[in-house]
PDB file of C-alpha atoms in Angstrom:
ATOM      1  CA  UNK A1441     105.763  54.376  61.078  1.00 48.00           C
ATOM      2  CA  UNK A1442     108.812  52.016  59.982  1.00 52.00           C
ATOM      3  CA  UNK A1443     112.273  53.072  61.083  1.00 51.00           C
ATOM      4  CA  UNK A1444     113.455  52.666  57.522  1.00 52.00           C
ATOM      5  CA  UNK A1445     111.115  55.834  56.639  1.00 55.00           C
ATOM      6  CA  UNK A1446     112.088  57.805  59.266  1.00 56.00           C
ATOM      7  CA  UNK A1447     114.318  60.245  57.944  1.00 71.00           C
ATOM      8  CA  UNK A1448     116.817  62.869  59.526  1.00 72.00           C
ATOM      9  CA  UNK A1449     114.128  65.986  58.177  1.00 77.00           C
ATOM     10  CA  UNK A1450     111.171  63.905  60.053  1.00 76.00           C
ATOM     11  CA  UNK A1451     113.631  63.852  63.209  1.00 79.00           C
ATOM     12  CA  UNK A1452     114.478  67.554  63.446  1.00 85.00           C
ATOM     13  CA  UNK A1453     110.909  68.520  62.677  1.00 84.00           C
ATOM     14  CA  UNK A1454     109.226  66.532  65.467  1.00 84.00           C
ATOM     15  CA  UNK A1455     112.329  68.347  67.679  1.00 87.00           C
ATOM     16  CA  UNK A1456     110.826  71.532  66.620  1.00 88.00           C
ATOM     17  CA  UNK A1457     107.479  70.998  66.885  1.00 85.00           C
ATOM     18  CA  UNK A1458     107.803  69.732  70.648  1.00 88.00           C
ATOM     19  CA  UNK A1459     110.079  73.015  71.093  1.00 87.00           C
ATOM     20  CA  UNK A1460     107.445  75.059  69.896  1.00 86.00           C
ATOM     21  CA  UNK A1461     104.650  73.458  71.662  1.00 86.00           C
ATOM     22  CA  UNK A1462     106.527  73.701  74.811  1.00 86.00           C
ATOM     23  CA  UNK A1463     107.431  77.504  74.371  1.00 81.00           C
ATOM     24  CA  UNK A1464     103.929  78.381  73.623  1.00 78.00           C
ATOM     25  CA  UNK A1465     102.595  76.583  76.755  1.00 77.00           C
ATOM     26  CA  UNK A1466     105.354  78.063  78.825  1.00 77.00           C
ATOM     27  CA  UNK A1467     104.619  81.584  77.378  1.00 71.00           C
ATOM     28  CA  UNK A1468     100.820  81.114  78.099  1.00 69.00           C
ATOM     29  CA  UNK A1469     101.746  80.198  81.793  1.00 70.00           C
ATOM     30  CA  UNK A1470     103.956  83.206  82.231  1.00 68.00           C
ATOM     31  CA  UNK A1471     100.800  85.477  80.683  1.00 64.00           C
ATOM     32  CA  UNK A1472      98.193  84.166  82.745  1.00 63.00           C
ATOM     33  CA  UNK A1473     100.684  84.126  86.425  1.00 63.00           C
ATOM     34  CA  UNK A1474      99.126  86.687  88.953  1.00 57.00           C
ATOM     35  CA  UNK A1475      95.745  86.648  87.155  1.00 61.00           C
ATOM     36  CA  UNK A1476      92.447  85.217  87.916  1.00 62.00           C
ATOM     37  CA  UNK A1477      93.081  82.471  84.971  1.00 67.00           C
ATOM     38  CA  UNK A1478      95.579  80.969  87.573  1.00 70.00           C
ATOM     39  CA  UNK A1479      92.514  79.818  89.579  1.00 71.00           C
ATOM     40  CA  UNK A1480      90.516  78.710  86.568  1.00 75.00           C
ATOM     41  CA  UNK A1481      93.156  76.636  85.556  1.00 74.00           C
ATOM     42  CA  UNK A1482      93.493  74.887  88.970  1.00 78.00           C
ATOM     43  CA  UNK A1483      89.673  74.479  88.461  1.00 80.00           C
ATOM     44  CA  UNK A1484      89.885  72.608  85.096  1.00 80.00           C
ATOM     45  CA  UNK A1485      92.489  70.198  86.680  1.00 84.00           C
ATOM     46  CA  UNK A1486      90.571  69.838  89.528  1.00 86.00           C
ATOM     47  CA  UNK A1487      87.470  68.738  86.956  1.00 85.00           C
ATOM     48  CA  UNK A1488      89.876  66.343  84.787  1.00 85.00           C
ATOM     49  CA  UNK A1489      91.133  64.743  87.985  1.00 89.00           C
ATOM     50  CA  UNK A1490      87.929  64.093  89.647  1.00 87.00           C
ATOM     51  CA  UNK A1491      86.537  63.046  86.103  1.00 85.00           C
ATOM     52  CA  UNK A1492      88.988  60.615  85.454  1.00 88.00           C
ATOM     53  CA  UNK A1493      88.629  58.935  88.909  1.00 89.00           C
ATOM     54  CA  UNK A1494      85.222  58.699  88.733  1.00 85.00           C
ATOM     55  CA  UNK A1495      85.684  56.543  85.355  1.00 87.00           C
ATOM     56  CA  UNK A1496      88.051  54.387  87.386  1.00 86.00           C
ATOM     57  CA  UNK A1497      85.828  53.700  90.532  1.00 85.00           C
ATOM     58  CA  UNK A1498      82.787  53.624  87.933  1.00 85.00           C
ATOM     59  CA  UNK A1499      80.835  56.590  89.432  1.00 86.00           C
ATOM     60  CA  UNK A1500      77.982  57.037  86.033  1.00 86.00           C
ATOM     61  CA  UNK A1501      76.073  59.972  87.748  1.00 87.00           C
ATOM     62  CA  UNK A1502      79.271  61.943  88.703  1.00 85.00           C
ATOM     63  CA  UNK A1503      81.040  60.931  85.669  1.00 85.00           C
ATOM     64  CA  UNK A1504      78.153  62.346  83.516  1.00 88.00           C
ATOM     65  CA  UNK A1505      78.160  65.852  85.517  1.00 88.00           C
ATOM     66  CA  UNK A1506      81.868  66.132  84.708  1.00 83.00           C
ATOM     67  CA  UNK A1507      81.458  65.268  81.177  1.00 84.00           C
ATOM     68  CA  UNK A1508      78.865  68.106  80.970  1.00 84.00           C
ATOM     69  CA  UNK A1509      81.280  70.502  83.025  1.00 81.00           C
ATOM     70  CA  UNK A1510      83.603  69.852  80.215  1.00 80.00           C
ATOM     71  CA  UNK A1511      81.504  70.054  77.455  1.00 79.00           C
ATOM     72  CA  UNK A1512      79.588  73.352  78.271  1.00 82.00           C
ATOM     73  CA  UNK A1513      83.032  74.755  80.271  1.00 78.00           C
ATOM     74  CA  UNK A1514      84.714  75.919  76.884  1.00 76.00           C
ATOM     75  CA  UNK A1515      81.712  77.656  76.095  1.00 80.00           C
ATOM     76  CA  UNK A1516      81.709  79.382  79.570  1.00 77.00           C
ATOM     77  CA  UNK A1517      85.807  80.174  79.591  1.00 75.00           C
ATOM     78  CA  UNK A1518      85.183  81.942  76.185  1.00 76.00           C
ATOM     79  CA  UNK A1519      82.345  84.037  77.778  1.00 78.00           C
ATOM     80  CA  UNK A1520      84.304  84.855  81.105  1.00 72.00           C
ATOM     81  CA  UNK A1521      87.664  85.365  79.389  1.00 70.00           C
ATOM     82  CA  UNK A1522      86.222  87.635  76.857  1.00 73.00           C
ATOM     83  CA  UNK A1523      87.908  90.689  77.525  1.00 71.00           C
ATOM     84  CA  UNK A1524      91.504  88.985  77.858  1.00 65.00           C
ATOM     85  CA  UNK A1525      91.258  87.054  74.655  1.00 70.00           C
ATOM     86  CA  UNK A1526      90.346  90.148  72.776  1.00 73.00           C
ATOM     87  CA  UNK A1527      93.519  91.884  74.569  1.00 67.00           C
ATOM     88  CA  UNK A1528      95.469  88.836  73.732  1.00 66.00           C
ATOM     89  CA  UNK A1529      94.719  88.963  70.060  1.00 68.00           C
ATOM     90  CA  UNK A1530      95.170  92.585  69.869  1.00 67.00           C
ATOM     91  CA  UNK A1531      98.863  91.745  71.312  1.00 61.00           C
ATOM     92  CA  UNK A1532      99.459  89.054  68.735  1.00 64.00           C
ATOM     93  CA  UNK A1533      98.080  91.607  65.874  1.00 63.00           C
ATOM     94  CA  UNK A1534     100.848  93.798  67.101  1.00 60.00           C
ATOM     95  CA  UNK A1535     103.420  91.136  67.683  1.00 58.00           C
ATOM     96  CA  UNK A1536     103.661  91.484  71.555  1.00 55.00           C
ATOM     97  CA  UNK A1537     101.823  88.631  72.729  1.00 52.00           C
ATOM     98  CA  UNK A1538     105.064  86.706  73.892  1.00 51.00           C
ATOM     99  CA  UNK A1539     107.096  89.651  74.831  1.00 52.00           C
ATOM    100  CA  UNK A1540     104.429  90.459  77.577  1.00 50.00           C
ATOM    101  CA  UNK A1541     106.099  88.679  80.208  1.00 54.00           C
ATOM    102  CA  UNK A1542     108.976  91.349  80.395  1.00 60.00           C
ATOM    103  CA  UNK A1543     106.740  93.914  79.350  1.00 64.00           C
ATOM    104  CA  UNK A1544     104.410  93.440  82.212  1.00 67.00           C
ATOM    105  CA  UNK A1545     107.603  93.612  84.761  1.00 74.00           C
ATOM    106  CA  UNK A1546     108.824  96.709  82.895  1.00 77.00           C
ATOM    107  CA  UNK A1547     105.366  98.282  83.297  1.00 80.00           C
ATOM    108  CA  UNK A1548     105.039  97.364  86.935  1.00 83.00           C
ATOM    109  CA  UNK A1549     108.518  98.501  87.701  1.00 86.00           C
ATOM    110  CA  UNK A1550     107.725 101.900  86.397  1.00 89.00           C
ATOM    111  CA  UNK A1551     104.318 101.940  87.932  1.00 90.00           C
ATOM    112  CA  UNK A1552     106.376 101.328  91.288  1.00 92.00           C
ATOM    113  CA  UNK A1553     108.797 104.044  90.671  1.00 93.00           C
ATOM    114  CA  UNK A1554     106.278 106.634  89.765  1.00 93.00           C
ATOM    115  CA  UNK A1555     104.190 105.961  92.789  1.00 94.00           C
ATOM    116  CA  UNK A1556     107.103 106.289  95.099  1.00 95.00           C
ATOM    117  CA  UNK A1557     108.498 109.465  93.333  1.00 95.00           C
ATOM    118  CA  UNK A1558     104.884 111.229  93.518  1.00 95.00           C
ATOM    119  CA  UNK A1559     104.531 110.496  97.083  1.00 96.00           C
ATOM    120  CA  UNK A1560     108.235 111.333  98.081  1.00 96.00           C
ATOM    121  CA  UNK A1561     107.576 114.486  96.161  1.00 95.00           C
ATOM    122  CA  UNK A1562     104.563 115.446  97.987  1.00 96.00           C
ATOM    123  CA  UNK A1563     105.625 114.848 101.135  1.00 96.00           C
ATOM    124  CA  UNK A1564     108.590 116.853 100.645  1.00 95.00           C
ATOM    125  CA  UNK A1565     107.043 119.764  99.599  1.00 94.00           C
ATOM    126  CA  UNK A1566     105.125 119.680 102.441  1.00 94.00           C
ATOM    127  CA  UNK A1567     107.750 118.496 105.146  1.00 94.00           C
ATOM    128  CA  UNK A1568     106.134 115.143 106.177  1.00 95.00           C
ATOM    129  CA  UNK A1569     108.626 113.005 107.565  1.00 94.00           C
ATOM    130  CA  UNK A1570     108.973 109.673 105.764  1.00 95.00           C
ATOM    131  CA  UNK A1571     111.020 106.720 105.806  1.00 96.00           C
ATOM    132  CA  UNK A1572     110.818 103.905 103.262  1.00 96.00           C
ATOM    133  CA  UNK A1573     112.497 100.893 102.643  1.00 96.00           C
ATOM    134  CA  UNK A1574     112.582  98.608  99.747  1.00 94.00           C
ATOM    135  CA  UNK A1575     113.978  94.908 100.083  1.00 91.00           C
ATOM    136  CA  UNK A1576     116.210  93.702  97.307  1.00 88.00           C
ATOM    137  CA  UNK A1577     118.134  90.417  97.835  1.00 85.00           C
ATOM    138  CA  UNK A1578     118.663  90.501 101.639  1.00 85.00           C
ATOM    139  CA  UNK A1579     115.250  89.578 103.351  1.00 86.00           C
ATOM    140  CA  UNK A1580     113.650  92.110 105.532  1.00 91.00           C
ATOM    141  CA  UNK A1581     110.931  89.798 107.231  1.00 88.00           C
ATOM    142  CA  UNK A1582     112.555  90.445 110.710  1.00 89.00           C
ATOM    143  CA  UNK A1583     112.083  93.859 110.403  1.00 93.00           C
ATOM    144  CA  UNK A1584     108.840  93.432 108.754  1.00 93.00           C
ATOM    145  CA  UNK A1585     107.350  91.764 111.614  1.00 92.00           C
ATOM    146  CA  UNK A1586     108.111  94.649 113.995  1.00 93.00           C
ATOM    147  CA  UNK A1587     105.549  96.482 111.954  1.00 94.00           C
ATOM    148  CA  UNK A1588     101.616  96.285 111.363  1.00 94.00           C
ATOM    149  CA  UNK A1589     101.097  94.011 108.406  1.00 94.00           C
ATOM    150  CA  UNK A1590      99.410  95.511 105.257  1.00 93.00           C
ATOM    151  CA  UNK A1591     100.078  93.576 102.157  1.00 90.00           C
ATOM    152  CA  UNK A1592      98.850  96.273  99.783  1.00 92.00           C
ATOM    153  CA  UNK A1593      99.486  97.427  96.139  1.00 92.00           C
ATOM    154  CA  UNK A1594     102.058 100.366  96.289  1.00 93.00           C
ATOM    155  CA  UNK A1595     100.350 103.450  95.445  1.00 93.00           C
ATOM    156  CA  UNK A1596     101.226 107.200  95.717  1.00 94.00           C
ATOM    157  CA  UNK A1597      97.774 107.440  98.130  1.00 95.00           C
ATOM    158  CA  UNK A1598      98.664 104.837 100.234  1.00 95.00           C
ATOM    159  CA  UNK A1599     102.472 105.613 101.291  1.00 95.00           C
ATOM    160  CA  UNK A1600     101.139 109.580 101.470  1.00 95.00           C
ATOM    161  CA  UNK A1601      98.170 108.487 103.995  1.00 95.00           C
ATOM    162  CA  UNK A1602     100.869 106.387 105.979  1.00 95.00           C
ATOM    163  CA  UNK A1603     103.357 109.325 106.818  1.00 95.00           C
ATOM    164  CA  UNK A1604     100.347 112.265 107.707  1.00 94.00           C
ATOM    165  CA  UNK A1605     101.173 113.278 111.208  1.00 91.00           C
ATOM    166  CA  UNK A1606      99.398 112.177 113.976  1.00 89.00           C
ATOM    167  CA  UNK A1607      98.260 108.858 112.460  1.00 89.00           C
ATOM    168  CA  UNK A1608      98.426 105.480 113.983  1.00 89.00           C
ATOM    169  CA  UNK A1609     101.098 104.379 111.239  1.00 90.00           C
ATOM    170  CA  UNK A1610     103.267 107.131 110.859  1.00 88.00           C
ATOM    171  CA  UNK A1611     105.726 106.475 112.936  1.00 89.00           C
ATOM    172  CA  UNK A1612     108.514 104.060 111.892  1.00 92.00           C
ATOM    173  CA  UNK A1613     109.332 102.743 108.603  1.00 95.00           C
ATOM    174  CA  UNK A1614     107.673 101.281 105.649  1.00 96.00           C
ATOM    175  CA  UNK A1615     108.854  98.343 104.018  1.00 96.00           C
ATOM    176  CA  UNK A1616     108.114  97.554 100.422  1.00 94.00           C
ATOM    177  CA  UNK A1617     108.404  93.554  99.557  1.00 89.00           C
ATOM    178  CA  UNK A1618     107.873  91.886  96.387  1.00 82.00           C
ATOM    179  CA  UNK A1619     106.006  94.992  94.736  1.00 84.00           C
ATOM    180  CA  UNK A1620     103.741  95.387  97.767  1.00 91.00           C
ATOM    181  CA  UNK A1621     103.710  97.357 101.019  1.00 94.00           C
ATOM    182  CA  UNK A1622     104.581  94.912 103.149  1.00 93.00           C
ATOM    183  CA  UNK A1623     104.096  96.567 106.533  1.00 95.00           C
ATOM    184  CA  UNK A1624     103.945  99.955 108.114  1.00 95.00           C
ATOM    185  CA  UNK A1625     105.556 101.678 111.533  1.00 94.00           C
ATOM    186  CA  UNK A1626     108.321  99.125 111.240  1.00 95.00           C
ATOM    187  CA  UNK A1627     111.411  99.836 113.501  1.00 94.00           C
ATOM    188  CA  UNK A1628     114.905  99.534 111.709  1.00 94.00           C
ATOM    189  CA  UNK A1629     118.168  99.350 113.343  1.00 92.00           C
ATOM    190  CA  UNK A1630     119.833 102.731 114.305  1.00 92.00           C
ATOM    191  CA  UNK A1631     123.643 102.911 112.824  1.00 88.00           C
ATOM    192  CA  UNK A1632     126.479 103.582 115.232  1.00 82.00           C
ATOM    193  CA  UNK A1633     128.800 104.902 113.204  1.00 81.00           C
ATOM    194  CA  UNK A1634     130.726 107.617 114.739  1.00 81.00           C
ATOM    195  CA  UNK A1635     131.051 109.504 111.375  1.00 79.00           C
ATOM    196  CA  UNK A1636     127.244 110.300 111.277  1.00 82.00           C
ATOM    197  CA  UNK A1637     126.770 114.052 110.892  1.00 80.00           C
ATOM    198  CA  UNK A1638     125.084 115.211 114.231  1.00 79.00           C
ATOM    199  CA  UNK A1639     122.542 117.158 112.544  1.00 80.00           C
ATOM    200  CA  UNK A1640     120.935 114.183 111.379  1.00 84.00           C
ATOM    201  CA  UNK A1641     118.002 112.929 112.976  1.00 87.00           C
ATOM    202  CA  UNK A1642     116.573 109.092 113.829  1.00 90.00           C
ATOM    203  CA  UNK A1643     115.243 108.706 110.450  1.00 92.00           C
ATOM    204  CA  UNK A1644     118.563 109.061 108.835  1.00 92.00           C
ATOM    205  CA  UNK A1645     120.283 107.197 111.252  1.00 93.00           C
ATOM    206  CA  UNK A1646     117.715 104.088 110.809  1.00 94.00           C
ATOM    207  CA  UNK A1647     118.042 104.455 107.192  1.00 94.00           C
ATOM    208  CA  UNK A1648     121.907 104.088 107.256  1.00 94.00           C
ATOM    209  CA  UNK A1649     121.367 101.320 110.045  1.00 93.00           C
ATOM    210  CA  UNK A1650     119.493  99.294 107.730  1.00 94.00           C
ATOM    211  CA  UNK A1651     121.769  99.941 104.776  1.00 92.00           C
ATOM    212  CA  UNK A1652     124.934  98.500 106.602  1.00 91.00           C
ATOM    213  CA  UNK A1653     123.070  95.164 107.406  1.00 91.00           C
ATOM    214  CA  UNK A1654     121.506  94.566 104.266  1.00 91.00           C
ATOM    215  CA  UNK A1655     121.261  95.471 100.674  1.00 88.00           C
ATOM    216  CA  UNK A1656     117.972  97.563 100.902  1.00 91.00           C
ATOM    217  CA  UNK A1657     117.170 100.872  99.201  1.00 93.00           C
ATOM    218  CA  UNK A1658     116.006 102.962 101.970  1.00 95.00           C
ATOM    219  CA  UNK A1659     114.243 106.910 101.474  1.00 96.00           C
ATOM    220  CA  UNK A1660     114.377 109.368 103.887  1.00 96.00           C
ATOM    221  CA  UNK A1661     112.220 112.813 103.632  1.00 96.00           C
ATOM    222  CA  UNK A1662     113.458 115.188 106.538  1.00 93.00           C
ATOM    223  CA  UNK A1663     110.612 116.713 108.717  1.00 91.00           C
ATOM    224  CA  UNK A1664     112.759 119.850 109.014  1.00 91.00           C
ATOM    225  CA  UNK A1665     113.547 120.682 105.562  1.00 91.00           C
ATOM    226  CA  UNK A1666     111.642 118.844 103.328  1.00 92.00           C
ATOM    227  CA  UNK A1667     114.739 117.617 101.658  1.00 94.00           C
ATOM    228  CA  UNK A1668     114.817 113.891 100.171  1.00 95.00           C
ATOM    229  CA  UNK A1669     117.909 111.408 100.661  1.00 95.00           C
ATOM    230  CA  UNK A1670     118.444 107.406 100.113  1.00 95.00           C
ATOM    231  CA  UNK A1671     120.692 105.132 101.444  1.00 94.00           C
ATOM    232  CA  UNK A1672     122.382 102.215 100.110  1.00 91.00           C
ATOM    233  CA  UNK A1673     125.243  99.907 100.890  1.00 90.00           C
ATOM    234  CA  UNK A1674     126.213 102.123 103.894  1.00 88.00           C
ATOM    235  CA  UNK A1675     126.255 105.225 101.800  1.00 91.00           C
ATOM    236  CA  UNK A1676     123.726 108.570 102.299  1.00 92.00           C
ATOM    237  CA  UNK A1677     122.830 110.619  99.487  1.00 93.00           C
ATOM    238  CA  UNK A1678     121.743 113.764 100.657  1.00 92.00           C
ATOM    239  CA  UNK A1679     119.611 116.443  99.703  1.00 91.00           C
ATOM    240  CA  UNK A1680     118.501 114.823  96.205  1.00 93.00           C
ATOM    241  CA  UNK A1681     116.874 116.423  93.507  1.00 94.00           C
ATOM    242  CA  UNK A1682     113.418 115.056  92.676  1.00 93.00           C
ATOM    243  CA  UNK A1683     114.900 114.469  88.976  1.00 93.00           C
ATOM    244  CA  UNK A1684     118.207 112.802  90.905  1.00 93.00           C
ATOM    245  CA  UNK A1685     116.359 110.769  93.110  1.00 94.00           C
ATOM    246  CA  UNK A1686     114.325 109.392  90.134  1.00 92.00           C
ATOM    247  CA  UNK A1687     117.035 108.732  88.347  1.00 92.00           C
ATOM    248  CA  UNK A1688     118.842 106.726  91.348  1.00 91.00           C
ATOM    249  CA  UNK A1689     115.636 104.630  91.418  1.00 91.00           C
ATOM    250  CA  UNK A1690     115.535 103.577  87.935  1.00 89.00           C
ATOM    251  CA  UNK A1691     118.963 102.422  87.902  1.00 88.00           C
ATOM    252  CA  UNK A1692     118.699 100.666  91.310  1.00 86.00           C
ATOM    253  CA  UNK A1693     115.485  98.893  89.894  1.00 81.00           C
ATOM    254  CA  UNK A1694     117.132  98.017  86.722  1.00 77.00           C
ATOM    255  CA  UNK A1695     120.213  96.626  88.420  1.00 69.00           C
ATOM    256  CA  UNK A1696     117.964  94.326  90.823  1.00 64.00           C
ATOM    257  CA  UNK A1697     115.750  93.390  87.461  1.00 58.00           C
ATOM    258  CA  UNK A1698     118.786  92.559  85.800  1.00 58.00           C
ATOM    259  CA  UNK A1699     120.075  90.392  88.917  1.00 59.00           C
ATOM    260  CA  UNK A1700     116.716  88.609  89.131  1.00 56.00           C
ATOM    261  CA  UNK A1701     117.154  88.101  85.354  1.00 49.00           C
ATOM    262  CA  UNK A1702     120.683  86.465  84.975  1.00 50.00           C
ATOM    263  CA  UNK A1703     119.793  84.387  88.408  1.00 48.00           C
ATOM    264  CA  UNK A1704     117.006  82.751  86.859  1.00 43.00           C
ATOM    265  CA  UNK A1705     119.098  81.898  83.410  1.00 41.00           C
ATOM    266  CA  UNK A1706     121.475  80.597  86.071  1.00 42.00           C
ATOM    267  CA  UNK A1707     119.025  78.592  87.842  1.00 49.00           C
ATOM    268  CA  UNK A1708     117.988  77.192  84.945  1.00 44.00           C
ATOM    269  CA  UNK A1709     121.131  75.935  83.377  1.00 48.00           C
ATOM    270  CA  UNK A1710     122.114  74.627  86.513  1.00 44.00           C
ATOM    271  CA  UNK A1711     118.744  72.495  86.819  1.00 44.00           C
ATOM    272  CA  UNK A1712     119.230  71.546  83.135  1.00 46.00           C
ATOM    273  CA  UNK A1713     122.753  70.104  83.946  1.00 49.00           C
ATOM    274  CA  UNK A1714     121.761  68.652  86.723  1.00 47.00           C
TER     275      UNK A1714
END
């Protein structure tokens, strides 16, 4: 197109076009993040790279195989991802497709809170002692290494089973990291504060100890009384009712989520300016 025929509106139209394509690609990547589609995408990239190399090196047989894979791959992808495509179209019809990333995080957060509350309530009623520490901004890797690695999805059943008395993992703390049960039977530092009540046991001292050196959120279920307590920022909140406990968890998870969002926006701005 000659420069004389290129008017201001064409320029704006092209910018909008590029931004929309960038936004759609970004949202699609966010949607497939953490799913099996990521591995398929990597496989497609490998096939494209091999095809271009075969053309460059004159490998006709390999090039023919790659072309067949590309030609039939589109149909194979439709068959493999038929359920995901159907869900995506349903979400598009509801206007929720591009808000899925945030919705997924909120749903996962809600699921984790429900799992922790269910497990804590179960153990409190039966006076099963428990100690659960949730990693936030300060890493807990040093303490994770003292326990038995699990790297399992958080569920109420798993948390309950870990703390059943006389089982191999019940003694020590469970550490939750990045939406996973990272490890069990971990050792936490005991608080040396002289102001701790004499009636508090090792679990409470360990929960206070970890809260003094990190920003973690730690849950304690008393073996003697079944009382639920929570520590954060060197503070001990004792004898919480289940509704109070759930409310505090939701508040703290929301704070952490907002901090992560703010941090992501700030990092994006810094990169953009840089």
